[in-house]
Coordinates of C-alpha atoms in Angstrom, one line a residue:
M1 CA -240.4 -88.0 -85.3
P2 CA -236.5 -87.4 -84.5
I3 CA -234.7 -90.5 -84.4
M4 CA -231.2 -92.0 -83.2
R5 CA -229.2 -95.3 -83.5
A6 CA -229.6 -97.7 -80.6
A7 CA -229.3 -101.3 -79.6
Y8 CA -232.5 -102.7 -78.1
A9 CA -234.5 -105.8 -77.1
S10 CA -236.8 -106.3 -80.0
A11 CA -238.3 -109.7 -78.4
F12 CA -237.2 -112.2 -75.7
D13 CA -235.3 -115.5 -76.5
A14 CA -234.3 -117.4 -73.5
D15 CA -232.2 -120.1 -75.3
N16 CA -230.4 -117.5 -77.6
P17 CA -230.7 -114.1 -76.4
L18 CA -228.4 -112.7 -79.2
A19 CA -231.3 -113.4 -81.7
A20 CA -233.5 -110.9 -79.6
L21 CA -231.0 -108.1 -80.1
A22 CA -231.8 -105.4 -82.6
V23 CA -229.6 -102.3 -83.7
G24 CA -231.5 -99.9 -85.5
D25 CA -233.3 -96.3 -85.5
R26 CA -235.2 -95.4 -82.1
P27 CA -237.2 -92.3 -81.2
E28 CA -235.1 -89.6 -79.6
P29 CA -235.4 -89.6 -75.6
T30 CA -238.5 -88.1 -73.9
H31 CA -238.5 -86.5 -70.3
P32 CA -241.1 -88.1 -68.2
Q33 CA -240.6 -85.4 -65.7
D34 CA -239.3 -81.9 -65.9
D35 CA -236.1 -82.5 -63.9
W36 CA -234.8 -85.0 -66.5
V37 CA -232.2 -84.0 -69.1
T38 CA -230.8 -85.6 -72.2
V39 CA -227.0 -86.8 -72.2
Q40 CA -225.1 -87.2 -75.3
V41 CA -223.3 -90.8 -74.8
R42 CA -219.7 -91.1 -75.4
A43 CA -219.0 -94.6 -73.9
S44 CA -221.0 -97.5 -72.3
S45 CA -220.2 -100.8 -71.1
L46 CA -222.1 -104.1 -71.2
N47 CA -223.2 -106.1 -68.2
H48 CA -224.8 -109.6 -67.8
H49 CA -228.0 -107.8 -67.1
D50 CA -228.3 -106.9 -70.7
L51 CA -228.2 -110.4 -71.7
W52 CA -230.8 -111.5 -69.0
S53 CA -233.0 -108.7 -70.5
L54 CA -232.9 -110.2 -74.0
R55 CA -233.8 -113.5 -72.3
G56 CA -237.0 -111.6 -70.8
V57 CA -235.9 -111.4 -67.1
G58 CA -237.2 -108.4 -65.5
L59 CA -239.0 -107.1 -68.8
T60 CA -242.7 -107.8 -70.0
A61 CA -243.5 -108.0 -73.6
G62 CA -245.3 -104.7 -73.0
Q63 CA -242.2 -102.8 -72.5
L64 CA -240.7 -103.9 -75.9
P65 CA -238.9 -102.5 -77.8
M66 CA -236.4 -101.4 -74.7
I67 CA -233.1 -99.9 -75.3
L68 CA -230.6 -101.8 -73.4
G69 CA -227.6 -100.6 -71.4
C70 CA -227.0 -99.4 -67.8
D71 CA -223.7 -97.8 -67.8
A72 CA -222.6 -94.5 -69.7
V73 CA -220.2 -91.6 -69.6
G74 CA -221.7 -88.6 -71.8
T75 CA -221.9 -84.9 -72.2
D76 CA -224.8 -83.1 -70.4
P77 CA -226.9 -80.2 -71.9
D78 CA -224.3 -77.7 -70.5
G79 CA -221.5 -79.3 -72.1
N80 CA -220.0 -81.0 -68.8
E81 CA -218.6 -84.6 -69.0
V82 CA -220.8 -86.8 -66.6
V83 CA -220.9 -90.2 -65.3
I84 CA -224.5 -91.6 -65.4
Y85 CA -225.7 -93.2 -62.1
P86 CA -228.0 -95.8 -63.4
V87 CA -230.6 -96.4 -60.5
V88 CA -233.7 -94.2 -61.3
P89 CA -236.7 -93.7 -58.8
T90 CA -239.6 -95.8 -60.2
P91 CA -242.8 -95.5 -58.1
G92 CA -244.5 -98.5 -59.9
D93 CA -241.5 -101.1 -59.3
P94 CA -242.0 -102.8 -56.0
R95 CA -238.3 -101.8 -55.0
G96 CA -239.1 -98.1 -55.5
V97 CA -236.3 -97.8 -58.0
S98 CA -235.2 -99.5 -61.3
I99 CA -232.0 -99.6 -63.3
L100 CA -231.9 -97.9 -66.7
S101 CA -233.1 -100.4 -69.5
E102 CA -235.8 -101.8 -67.0
H103 CA -238.6 -99.2 -67.0
Y104 CA -236.7 -96.5 -68.7
Q105 CA -234.8 -96.6 -72.1
G106 CA -231.1 -97.3 -71.4
T107 CA -227.6 -96.2 -72.7
F108 CA -226.9 -98.0 -75.8
A109 CA -228.0 -95.1 -77.9
E110 CA -226.9 -91.9 -79.1
R111 CA -228.6 -90.1 -76.3
V112 CA -230.2 -91.2 -73.1
A113 CA -232.7 -89.4 -70.7
V114 CA -231.9 -89.5 -67.1
P115 CA -232.8 -87.4 -64.0
R116 CA -230.3 -84.5 -63.5
M117 CA -229.5 -85.6 -60.1
N118 CA -228.1 -88.9 -61.7
L119 CA -225.1 -87.0 -63.1
L120 CA -221.8 -87.1 -61.6
P121 CA -218.8 -85.2 -62.9
L122 CA -216.1 -87.3 -64.6
P123 CA -213.0 -86.8 -62.6
D124 CA -209.9 -85.8 -64.0
G125 CA -207.7 -88.7 -65.0
L126 CA -210.3 -91.0 -65.8
T127 CA -211.2 -91.6 -69.4
A128 CA -214.7 -92.0 -70.6
T129 CA -214.3 -95.8 -71.6
D130 CA -212.7 -96.4 -68.3
A131 CA -215.4 -94.5 -66.2
A132 CA -218.3 -96.1 -68.3
C133 CA -217.2 -99.4 -66.6
L134 CA -217.9 -98.2 -63.2
P135 CA -221.6 -97.5 -62.4
T136 CA -222.9 -101.1 -62.4
A137 CA -220.4 -103.7 -62.0
W138 CA -217.5 -101.9 -60.2
L139 CA -220.0 -100.0 -57.8
T140 CA -221.6 -103.4 -56.8
A141 CA -218.1 -104.6 -55.9
W142 CA -216.9 -101.5 -54.2
R143 CA -220.2 -101.7 -52.0
M144 CA -219.7 -105.3 -51.4
L145 CA -216.2 -104.8 -50.3
T146 CA -216.6 -101.5 -48.3
T147 CA -220.2 -100.8 -47.0
K148 CA -221.4 -104.2 -46.7
G149 CA -218.3 -106.5 -46.3
R150 CA -216.4 -103.8 -44.1
A151 CA -212.9 -104.7 -45.7
A152 CA -211.5 -101.8 -43.5
D153 CA -211.8 -104.2 -40.4
G154 CA -210.2 -107.1 -42.1
E155 CA -207.0 -108.2 -44.0
S156 CA -208.0 -110.9 -46.4
V157 CA -210.7 -111.3 -49.1
L158 CA -211.9 -114.3 -51.1
V159 CA -213.5 -113.6 -54.6
Q160 CA -215.4 -116.4 -55.9
G161 CA -215.5 -117.1 -59.8
A162 CA -213.2 -114.1 -61.0
G163 CA -213.4 -113.3 -64.8
G164 CA -216.7 -111.6 -64.9
G165 CA -217.3 -108.0 -64.2
V166 CA -218.3 -107.7 -60.7
A167 CA -215.7 -110.5 -59.4
T168 CA -212.9 -109.0 -61.6
A169 CA -213.6 -105.6 -60.1
A170 CA -213.6 -107.1 -56.6
V171 CA -210.1 -108.4 -57.2
A172 CA -208.7 -105.2 -58.5
L173 CA -210.4 -103.0 -55.8
G174 CA -209.3 -105.5 -53.0
V175 CA -205.8 -105.4 -54.0
A176 CA -205.8 -101.6 -54.3
L177 CA -207.5 -101.6 -50.7
G178 CA -204.3 -103.2 -49.6
K179 CA -205.9 -106.5 -48.6
R180 CA -204.7 -110.1 -49.3
V181 CA -206.9 -111.4 -52.0
Y182 CA -207.6 -114.8 -53.1
A183 CA -209.7 -115.5 -56.2
T184 CA -211.1 -118.8 -57.7
S185 CA -211.6 -119.4 -61.4
R186 CA -212.2 -122.6 -63.4
D187 CA -210.1 -121.2 -66.4
A188 CA -206.5 -121.6 -66.2
A189 CA -205.9 -118.5 -68.4
K190 CA -208.2 -116.4 -66.1
R191 CA -206.4 -117.5 -63.2
E192 CA -203.1 -116.3 -64.8
R193 CA -204.8 -112.9 -65.3
I194 CA -206.0 -112.9 -61.7
A195 CA -202.4 -113.4 -60.7
E196 CA -201.3 -110.4 -62.8
L197 CA -203.7 -108.2 -61.0
G198 CA -201.9 -109.1 -57.5
A199 CA -204.3 -111.8 -56.3
T200 CA -203.6 -115.3 -55.4
A201 CA -205.5 -117.4 -57.8
L202 CA -206.9 -120.8 -57.2
E203 CA -209.0 -123.6 -58.5
P204 CA -212.5 -123.7 -57.4
G205 CA -213.0 -125.3 -53.9
A206 CA -209.0 -125.0 -53.2
R207 CA -207.9 -124.8 -49.7
L208 CA -206.8 -121.4 -48.8
P209 CA -203.7 -120.8 -46.7
E210 CA -206.1 -118.8 -44.5
R211 CA -209.6 -118.2 -43.5
V212 CA -210.6 -114.8 -45.0
D213 CA -212.5 -111.9 -43.2
V214 CA -214.8 -111.2 -46.5
V215 CA -216.0 -113.3 -49.1
I216 CA -217.3 -111.9 -52.4
E217 CA -220.0 -114.2 -53.7
T218 CA -221.6 -114.0 -57.1
V219 CA -221.4 -117.6 -58.1
G220 CA -224.1 -119.1 -55.8
A221 CA -224.7 -122.8 -55.4
A222 CA -221.5 -124.1 -56.9
T223 CA -219.2 -122.3 -54.5
F224 CA -221.3 -121.3 -51.4
D225 CA -220.1 -124.2 -49.2
H226 CA -216.6 -123.5 -50.3
S227 CA -217.2 -119.7 -49.3
L228 CA -218.6 -120.9 -45.8
K229 CA -215.6 -123.2 -45.1
S230 CA -213.1 -120.3 -46.1
A231 CA -214.6 -117.7 -43.8
A232 CA -213.0 -116.7 -40.7
P233 CA -214.8 -116.2 -37.3
T234 CA -217.2 -113.1 -37.8
A235 CA -216.4 -113.0 -41.5
R236 CA -218.9 -111.4 -44.0
I237 CA -220.1 -113.5 -46.9
V238 CA -221.5 -110.7 -49.3
V239 CA -223.8 -112.0 -52.1
S240 CA -224.9 -110.0 -55.2
G241 CA -225.6 -112.9 -57.6
A242 CA -226.1 -116.5 -58.1
T243 CA -225.0 -117.5 -61.6
S244 CA -224.7 -121.3 -60.6
G245 CA -228.0 -121.5 -59.0
H246 CA -229.8 -119.5 -56.2
E247 CA -230.6 -122.4 -53.7
P248 CA -227.4 -123.5 -52.1
K249 CA -227.3 -125.8 -49.0
I250 CA -226.3 -124.0 -46.1
N251 CA -224.6 -125.6 -43.1
L252 CA -226.2 -123.3 -40.4
R253 CA -224.3 -124.8 -37.6
R254 CA -221.3 -123.3 -39.2
V255 CA -223.1 -119.9 -39.6
F256 CA -223.8 -119.6 -36.0
A257 CA -220.8 -121.2 -34.5
M258 CA -218.4 -119.1 -36.6
Q259 CA -220.8 -116.0 -36.0
L260 CA -220.7 -115.4 -39.9
E261 CA -222.8 -112.8 -41.5
I262 CA -224.5 -113.6 -45.0
L263 CA -225.3 -110.1 -46.5
G264 CA -227.1 -109.5 -49.7
T265 CA -226.4 -106.3 -51.9
S266 CA -227.1 -104.8 -55.2
M267 CA -225.6 -101.8 -57.0
G268 CA -224.9 -98.9 -54.5
T269 CA -225.6 -95.3 -53.8
P270 CA -224.7 -92.2 -55.7
D271 CA -222.3 -91.3 -52.8
E272 CA -220.6 -94.7 -53.1
L273 CA -220.2 -94.1 -56.7
T274 CA -218.7 -90.5 -56.2
E275 CA -216.4 -92.4 -53.6
L276 CA -215.4 -95.1 -56.1
L277 CA -214.7 -92.5 -58.8
A278 CA -212.4 -90.6 -56.5
F279 CA -210.7 -93.7 -55.2
C280 CA -210.0 -94.9 -58.8
A281 CA -208.7 -91.5 -59.9
E282 CA -206.7 -90.8 -56.8
H283 CA -205.1 -94.4 -56.6
E284 CA -204.8 -94.7 -60.4
V285 CA -207.0 -97.9 -60.3
R286 CA -208.4 -98.6 -63.8
P287 CA -211.0 -100.9 -64.7
V288 CA -210.1 -104.3 -66.2
V289 CA -211.3 -104.0 -69.8
D290 CA -211.7 -107.2 -72.0
R291 CA -212.0 -104.9 -75.1
V292 CA -213.3 -101.6 -76.5
V293 CA -215.5 -101.7 -79.7
P294 CA -217.0 -98.9 -81.7
F295 CA -220.9 -98.7 -81.4
S296 CA -221.2 -100.1 -85.0
E297 CA -219.9 -103.4 -83.7
I298 CA -222.2 -103.6 -80.6
S299 CA -223.5 -106.8 -81.8
E300 CA -220.1 -108.3 -81.7
A301 CA -219.7 -107.1 -78.2
F302 CA -222.9 -108.8 -77.0
A303 CA -221.7 -112.1 -78.6
R304 CA -218.2 -111.6 -77.0
L305 CA -220.1 -111.3 -73.3
H306 CA -222.4 -114.2 -74.3
S307 CA -219.3 -116.3 -75.1
G308 CA -218.2 -116.5 -71.4
E309 CA -214.8 -116.0 -72.4
V310 CA -214.6 -112.3 -71.2
F311 CA -212.1 -111.2 -68.5
G312 CA -213.5 -107.8 -67.3
K313 CA -215.6 -105.4 -69.1
V314 CA -216.6 -105.2 -72.7
V315 CA -216.9 -101.3 -73.5
V316 CA -218.6 -99.5 -76.3
D317 CA -217.0 -96.3 -77.7
H318 CA -220.0 -94.2 -79.1
T319 CA -217.6 -91.7 -80.7
A320 CA -215.7 -94.2 -83.0

């Protein structure tokens, strides 16, 4: 059987997810349907989704071994450079869709199989390592700001817990969209980095100079009361994560008195990813990259993400 190198979940370990990561030979991709193609991977990027998979969240033991990775840029069978949209129709999933590495093998490999309709052209001006950051974290942030948050209707944005992939993307994109961006972080060094991106950096819970039109929430319980208090009348609080807890106390009187909208979202559509790619290329917006490592050091990339010290995306160069 033809084989390739890949990084995959070999087991689950809730306490030490790095112990469940394996790097070795796996079978070449297969095509579950005729409209699928194999892409030669050039670059990929890590998401916290990959660590959760190693903990056993979203996977069952019967799905192991599962090649991890949602994001990738590569070369299609016709030699075109493509960005992979990672959401795949999945009839057996209650959502009707899944992300690569949930039901179908992921992108941390030499090659990956995806539906042909999931391939988008890599725009001129974007490198493979930059574009590989966009399909999950940056797409989520783009949808939070534009489709859900309707940032075009407002002037100010608060991003809670900047430093991670989605939140840092929201800061960079909010600034590029011309908004006044405020962002919180517990880490003084990360606040300095946030300020360098053009945002006003604040400690968690700090009083803002103004109430904002859009709040980007990926933290959850630890910041949600602050998000409510920081929201202007008719503001949108858009939620795509809850790293500090998923059951915050909510002052409903504030919600209805201020006519606030609390909106949930995850990922985005192929059209939204196309818009994001075009926006980044046209406005010379480049993803915030913590580091780029060769595939031979992908275990170290996972360790870096797990450390909690990252600022932006950890990218894997499959050509190095």
